[in-house]
Amino acid sequence: MLHRPAQPAGAGGVPPRHVAVIMDGNRRWAEQRGLPTAMGHRAGAEAVRRTIEAAISHGVPWLTLFAFSSENWSRPKEEVQELTGLLRHYLRAEVAQLDREGVRLRVIGERQRFGTDTLADIEAAEARTRGNVRLNLTVALSYGARSEIVAAARAAMRSGIAPEALDEASFARHLYTAGQPDPDLIIRTSGEQRLSNFLLWQAAYAELAFPPVLWPDFGPDHFAACLADFAARERRFGARAG
């Protein structure tokens, strides 16, 4: 659904309800240091841990991380294998810590493209953390916003809803993110200033931040700076300024 307040308002120092992050820069981080690409992805996994901790410490209840796009399947086979292997390791090694910290994990995207072992790890992690409420962590894997919208349109048609009865709310119920609030703030690291097919429907009223830091170097201070910038903005949601 599109989440809008009744009255236009600034953030007023209140932390965003939902922060989404496009984690960009792992390969460049490794290249700058003369390291294999795999080392950049491993360093990026450490930044994931820091960001989860930062979201919890700032009282942000929803965090979405863009970890693997549908376009990433076209990368070199060795890099894809490293990414999927790192994913499986993270799911197995970190799920206990996520559970202890009260983090609920959800995965969105075309998960059927992963192997059966990875699918089993995803489902086990989601099941183990399902009752947690401290932080709702969504990880986008094999995700592309355009394909999500097409899949939602197909699902809406299969549901039998009449075309004249289809509105934003009923359509959004068929998205991967059904039941979740839209992001208030989207952060993209590395200084690149584009959404790259990420949460295109859900980002309709999101504030955007583009810190010029590669993802493996992203830390609590960068997260806090993005929240401070968000708090200083006036969010009008299409309404005129007062």
Tab-separated table of C-alpha atoms in Angstrom:
chain	number	residue	atom	x	y	z
A	1	MET	CA	0.000	0.000	0.000
A	2	LEU	CA	1.027	3.653	-0.360
A	3	HIS	CA	1.608	4.944	3.147
A	4	ARG	CA	0.746	8.647	3.461
A	5	PRO	CA	0.023	10.782	6.529
A	6	ALA	CA	-3.261	12.664	6.786
A	7	GLN	CA	-1.490	16.033	6.853
A	8	PRO	CA	1.731	17.162	5.155
A	9	ALA	CA	4.515	17.308	7.721
A	10	GLY	CA	8.235	17.360	8.203
A	11	ALA	CA	9.969	14.414	9.777
A	12	GLY	CA	10.300	16.471	12.969
A	13	GLY	CA	13.116	14.417	14.450
A	14	VAL	CA	11.074	11.213	14.415
A	15	PRO	CA	13.065	8.304	12.913
A	16	PRO	CA	11.711	6.877	9.676
A	17	ARG	CA	9.452	3.896	10.124
A	18	HIS	CA	11.054	2.070	7.222
A	19	VAL	CA	14.569	2.470	5.805
A	20	ALA	CA	15.595	0.643	2.630
A	21	VAL	CA	19.201	0.355	1.481
A	22	ILE	CA	20.723	-0.327	-1.930
A	23	MET	CA	24.047	-1.831	-0.882
A	24	ASP	CA	26.350	-0.678	-3.689
A	25	GLY	CA	30.126	-0.685	-3.977
A	26	ASN	CA	31.454	-4.089	-2.916
A	27	ARG	CA	33.316	-4.716	-6.172
A	28	ARG	CA	34.794	-1.216	-6.334
A	29	TRP	CA	35.901	-1.502	-2.705
A	30	ALA	CA	37.805	-4.681	-3.543
A	31	GLU	CA	39.257	-3.265	-6.769
A	32	GLN	CA	40.576	-0.182	-4.979
A	33	ARG	CA	42.485	-2.464	-2.614
A	34	GLY	CA	43.707	-4.929	-5.215
A	35	LEU	CA	41.608	-7.672	-3.643
A	36	PRO	CA	39.407	-10.367	-5.218
A	37	THR	CA	35.765	-9.406	-5.675
A	38	ALA	CA	34.828	-12.041	-3.113
A	39	MET	CA	36.605	-10.069	-0.399
A	40	GLY	CA	34.446	-7.063	-1.198
A	41	HIS	CA	31.282	-9.104	-0.763
A	42	ARG	CA	32.562	-10.499	2.534
A	43	ALA	CA	33.353	-7.003	3.763
A	44	GLY	CA	29.866	-6.002	2.649
A	45	ALA	CA	28.408	-8.714	4.888
A	46	GLU	CA	30.080	-7.021	7.848
A	47	ALA	CA	28.390	-3.758	6.860
A	48	VAL	CA	25.057	-5.609	6.921
A	49	ARG	CA	25.645	-6.519	10.568
A	50	ARG	CA	26.534	-2.926	11.448
A	51	THR	CA	23.465	-1.573	9.679
A	52	ILE	CA	21.100	-3.966	11.424
A	53	GLU	CA	22.577	-2.926	14.777
A	54	ALA	CA	22.280	0.757	13.834
A	55	ALA	CA	18.638	0.373	12.831
A	56	ILE	CA	17.868	-1.269	16.165
A	57	SER	CA	19.739	1.380	18.141
A	58	HIS	CA	17.855	4.198	16.386
A	59	GLY	CA	14.460	2.582	16.841
A	60	VAL	CA	13.814	1.970	13.143
A	61	PRO	CA	11.271	-0.885	13.053
A	62	TRP	CA	11.551	-1.821	9.349
A	63	LEU	CA	14.764	-2.303	7.363
A	64	THR	CA	14.997	-3.595	3.793
A	65	LEU	CA	18.329	-4.496	2.179
A	66	PHE	CA	18.800	-4.949	-1.573
A	67	ALA	CA	21.285	-7.817	-1.573
A	68	PHE	CA	21.001	-9.485	-4.997
A	69	SER	CA	19.144	-8.158	-8.019
A	70	SER	CA	17.581	-10.224	-10.765
A	71	GLU	CA	20.193	-8.669	-13.089
A	72	ASN	CA	23.035	-9.991	-10.899
A	73	TRP	CA	22.539	-13.467	-12.361
A	74	SER	CA	24.344	-12.193	-15.474
A	75	ARG	CA	27.561	-11.540	-13.542
A	76	PRO	CA	30.521	-13.930	-13.918
A	77	LYS	CA	29.694	-17.443	-12.727
A	78	GLU	CA	32.385	-17.383	-10.043
A	79	GLU	CA	31.000	-14.163	-8.538
A	80	VAL	CA	27.443	-15.504	-8.522
A	81	GLN	CA	28.660	-18.648	-6.783
A	82	GLU	CA	30.475	-16.550	-4.193
A	83	LEU	CA	27.392	-14.421	-3.576
A	84	THR	CA	25.053	-17.373	-3.203
A	85	GLY	CA	27.553	-19.209	-1.033
A	86	LEU	CA	27.905	-16.151	1.185
A	87	LEU	CA	24.125	-15.945	1.410
A	88	ARG	CA	23.873	-19.546	2.595
A	89	HIS	CA	26.670	-19.009	5.111
A	90	TYR	CA	24.959	-15.872	6.433
A	91	LEU	CA	21.605	-17.604	6.764
A	92	ARG	CA	23.139	-20.478	8.695
A	93	ALA	CA	25.636	-18.544	10.806
A	94	GLU	CA	23.664	-15.408	11.616
A	95	VAL	CA	20.083	-16.558	12.064
A	96	ALA	CA	20.648	-17.474	15.728
A	97	GLN	CA	21.996	-13.970	16.431
A	98	LEU	CA	19.106	-12.365	14.554
A	99	ASP	CA	16.699	-14.432	16.616
A	100	ARG	CA	18.391	-13.440	19.897
A	101	GLU	CA	18.185	-9.769	18.921
A	102	GLY	CA	14.469	-10.000	18.129
A	103	VAL	CA	14.870	-9.580	14.368
A	104	ARG	CA	12.282	-11.069	12.041
A	105	LEU	CA	13.694	-12.009	8.644
A	106	ARG	CA	11.718	-11.996	5.405
A	107	VAL	CA	13.058	-12.611	1.910
A	108	ILE	CA	11.437	-11.121	-1.193
A	109	GLY	CA	12.202	-11.795	-4.835
A	110	GLU	CA	12.264	-14.732	-7.212
A	111	ARG	CA	13.534	-17.172	-4.621
A	112	GLN	CA	12.716	-20.149	-6.848
A	113	ARG	CA	15.809	-19.275	-8.898
A	114	PHE	CA	18.018	-20.424	-6.030
A	115	GLY	CA	18.851	-24.070	-5.425
A	116	THR	CA	16.841	-26.282	-3.121
A	117	ASP	CA	19.448	-26.096	-0.329
A	118	THR	CA	19.396	-22.298	-0.341
A	119	LEU	CA	15.602	-22.272	-0.432
A	120	ALA	CA	15.527	-24.572	2.581
A	121	ASP	CA	17.906	-22.249	4.465
A	122	ILE	CA	15.729	-19.225	3.637
A	123	GLU	CA	12.561	-20.937	4.773
A	124	ALA	CA	14.183	-22.179	7.982
A	125	ALA	CA	15.471	-18.693	8.841
A	126	GLU	CA	12.074	-17.114	8.172
A	127	ALA	CA	10.317	-19.740	10.286
A	128	ARG	CA	12.749	-19.414	13.203
A	129	THR	CA	12.411	-15.627	13.410
A	130	ARG	CA	8.713	-15.318	12.587
A	131	GLY	CA	7.648	-14.319	16.096
A	132	ASN	CA	10.187	-11.516	16.523
A	133	VAL	CA	9.053	-7.888	16.586
A	134	ARG	CA	12.057	-5.716	17.501
A	135	LEU	CA	13.130	-5.225	13.879
A	136	ASN	CA	11.480	-6.372	10.658
A	137	LEU	CA	14.352	-7.165	8.295
A	138	THR	CA	13.510	-7.758	4.641
A	139	VAL	CA	16.232	-8.958	2.279
A	140	ALA	CA	15.622	-8.580	-1.463
A	141	LEU	CA	17.170	-11.528	-3.328
A	142	SER	CA	16.910	-12.142	-7.056
A	143	TYR	CA	14.678	-9.089	-6.931
A	144	GLY	CA	13.608	-6.678	-9.659
A	145	ALA	CA	10.838	-4.126	-9.207
A	146	ARG	CA	9.530	-4.316	-12.761
A	147	SER	CA	9.150	-8.088	-12.598
A	148	GLU	CA	7.496	-7.702	-9.185
A	149	ILE	CA	4.918	-5.314	-10.654
A	150	VAL	CA	4.259	-7.621	-13.609
A	151	ALA	CA	3.853	-10.590	-11.250
A	152	ALA	CA	1.450	-8.545	-9.101
A	153	ALA	CA	-0.609	-7.607	-12.167
A	154	ARG	CA	-0.863	-11.248	-13.168
A	155	ALA	CA	-1.836	-12.239	-9.634
A	156	ALA	CA	-4.499	-9.530	-9.527
A	157	MET	CA	-5.985	-10.787	-12.794
A	158	ARG	CA	-5.958	-14.377	-11.558
A	159	SER	CA	-7.754	-13.292	-8.393
A	160	GLY	CA	-10.786	-12.411	-10.515
A	161	ILE	CA	-11.016	-8.788	-9.431
A	162	ALA	CA	-12.946	-6.607	-11.879
A	163	PRO	CA	-10.798	-3.995	-13.653
A	164	GLU	CA	-12.934	-1.128	-12.343
A	165	ALA	CA	-12.535	-2.470	-8.793
A	166	LEU	CA	-8.728	-2.535	-8.952
A	167	ASP	CA	-7.188	0.350	-7.015
A	168	GLU	CA	-3.787	1.055	-5.428
A	169	ALA	CA	-4.603	-0.773	-2.203
A	170	SER	CA	-5.943	-3.928	-3.862
A	171	PHE	CA	-3.026	-4.003	-6.315
A	172	ALA	CA	-0.445	-3.591	-3.530
A	173	ARG	CA	-1.814	-6.666	-1.792
A	174	HIS	CA	-0.276	-8.724	-4.611
A	175	LEU	CA	3.240	-7.257	-4.283
A	176	TYR	CA	6.062	-9.084	-2.494
A	177	THR	CA	5.841	-6.417	0.209
A	178	ALA	CA	2.131	-6.838	0.945
A	179	GLY	CA	1.407	-5.851	4.521
A	180	GLN	CA	4.636	-3.877	4.927
A	181	PRO	CA	4.859	-0.082	5.135
A	182	ASP	CA	6.389	1.698	2.175
A	183	PRO	CA	9.935	2.981	2.765
A	184	ASP	CA	10.224	6.497	4.159
A	185	LEU	CA	13.928	6.693	3.336
A	186	ILE	CA	15.963	4.903	0.666
A	187	ILE	CA	19.744	5.001	1.004
A	188	ARG	CA	22.072	4.099	-1.860
A	189	THR	CA	25.747	3.886	-1.063
A	190	SER	CA	28.736	4.548	-3.366
A	191	GLY	CA	27.419	7.932	-4.516
A	192	GLU	CA	25.415	6.536	-7.430
A	193	GLN	CA	22.093	8.359	-7.715
A	194	ARG	CA	19.527	5.934	-9.106
A	195	LEU	CA	17.101	3.300	-7.834
A	196	SER	CA	18.251	0.522	-10.173
A	197	ASN	CA	14.902	-1.274	-10.367
A	198	PHE	CA	14.431	-1.348	-6.580
A	199	LEU	CA	11.004	-0.914	-4.928
A	200	LEU	CA	9.727	1.293	-7.742
A	201	TRP	CA	6.070	1.102	-6.642
A	202	GLN	CA	6.872	1.382	-2.938
A	203	ALA	CA	9.292	4.294	-3.398
A	204	ALA	CA	6.614	6.708	-4.641
A	205	TYR	CA	6.992	9.042	-1.640
A	206	ALA	CA	10.351	7.945	-0.237
A	207	GLU	CA	13.081	10.415	0.607
A	208	LEU	CA	16.386	9.526	-1.070
A	209	ALA	CA	19.934	9.706	0.296
A	210	PHE	CA	23.134	9.028	-1.644
A	211	PRO	CA	26.118	8.993	0.724
A	212	PRO	CA	29.428	8.892	-1.223
A	213	VAL	CA	30.769	5.864	0.623
A	214	LEU	CA	31.204	2.328	-0.672
A	215	TRP	CA	29.003	-0.225	1.044
A	216	PRO	CA	31.761	-2.109	2.937
A	217	ASP	CA	32.754	1.204	4.576
A	218	PHE	CA	29.194	2.132	5.540
A	219	GLY	CA	28.835	2.290	9.297
A	220	PRO	CA	26.729	3.603	12.192
A	221	ASP	CA	27.861	7.202	11.682
A	222	HIS	CA	26.761	7.156	8.040
A	223	PHE	CA	23.418	5.634	9.001
A	224	ALA	CA	22.917	8.276	11.689
A	225	ALA	CA	23.816	11.060	9.227
A	226	CYS	CA	21.198	9.812	6.761
A	227	LEU	CA	18.577	9.756	9.522
A	228	ALA	CA	19.529	13.289	10.582
A	229	ASP	CA	19.193	14.511	6.998
A	230	PHE	CA	15.801	12.789	6.751
A	231	ALA	CA	14.633	14.460	9.968
A	232	ALA	CA	15.482	17.893	8.541
A	233	ARG	CA	13.390	17.453	5.404
A	234	GLU	CA	9.830	18.627	4.921
A	235	ARG	CA	7.698	15.796	3.575
A	236	ARG	CA	4.647	17.102	1.703
A	237	PHE	CA	3.533	13.961	-0.186
A	238	GLY	CA	2.450	15.999	-3.202
A	239	ALA	CA	0.739	18.756	-1.208
A	240	ARG	CA	1.711	22.414	-1.474
A	241	ALA	CA	4.139	23.914	0.967
A	242	GLY	CA	2.514	25.740	3.838
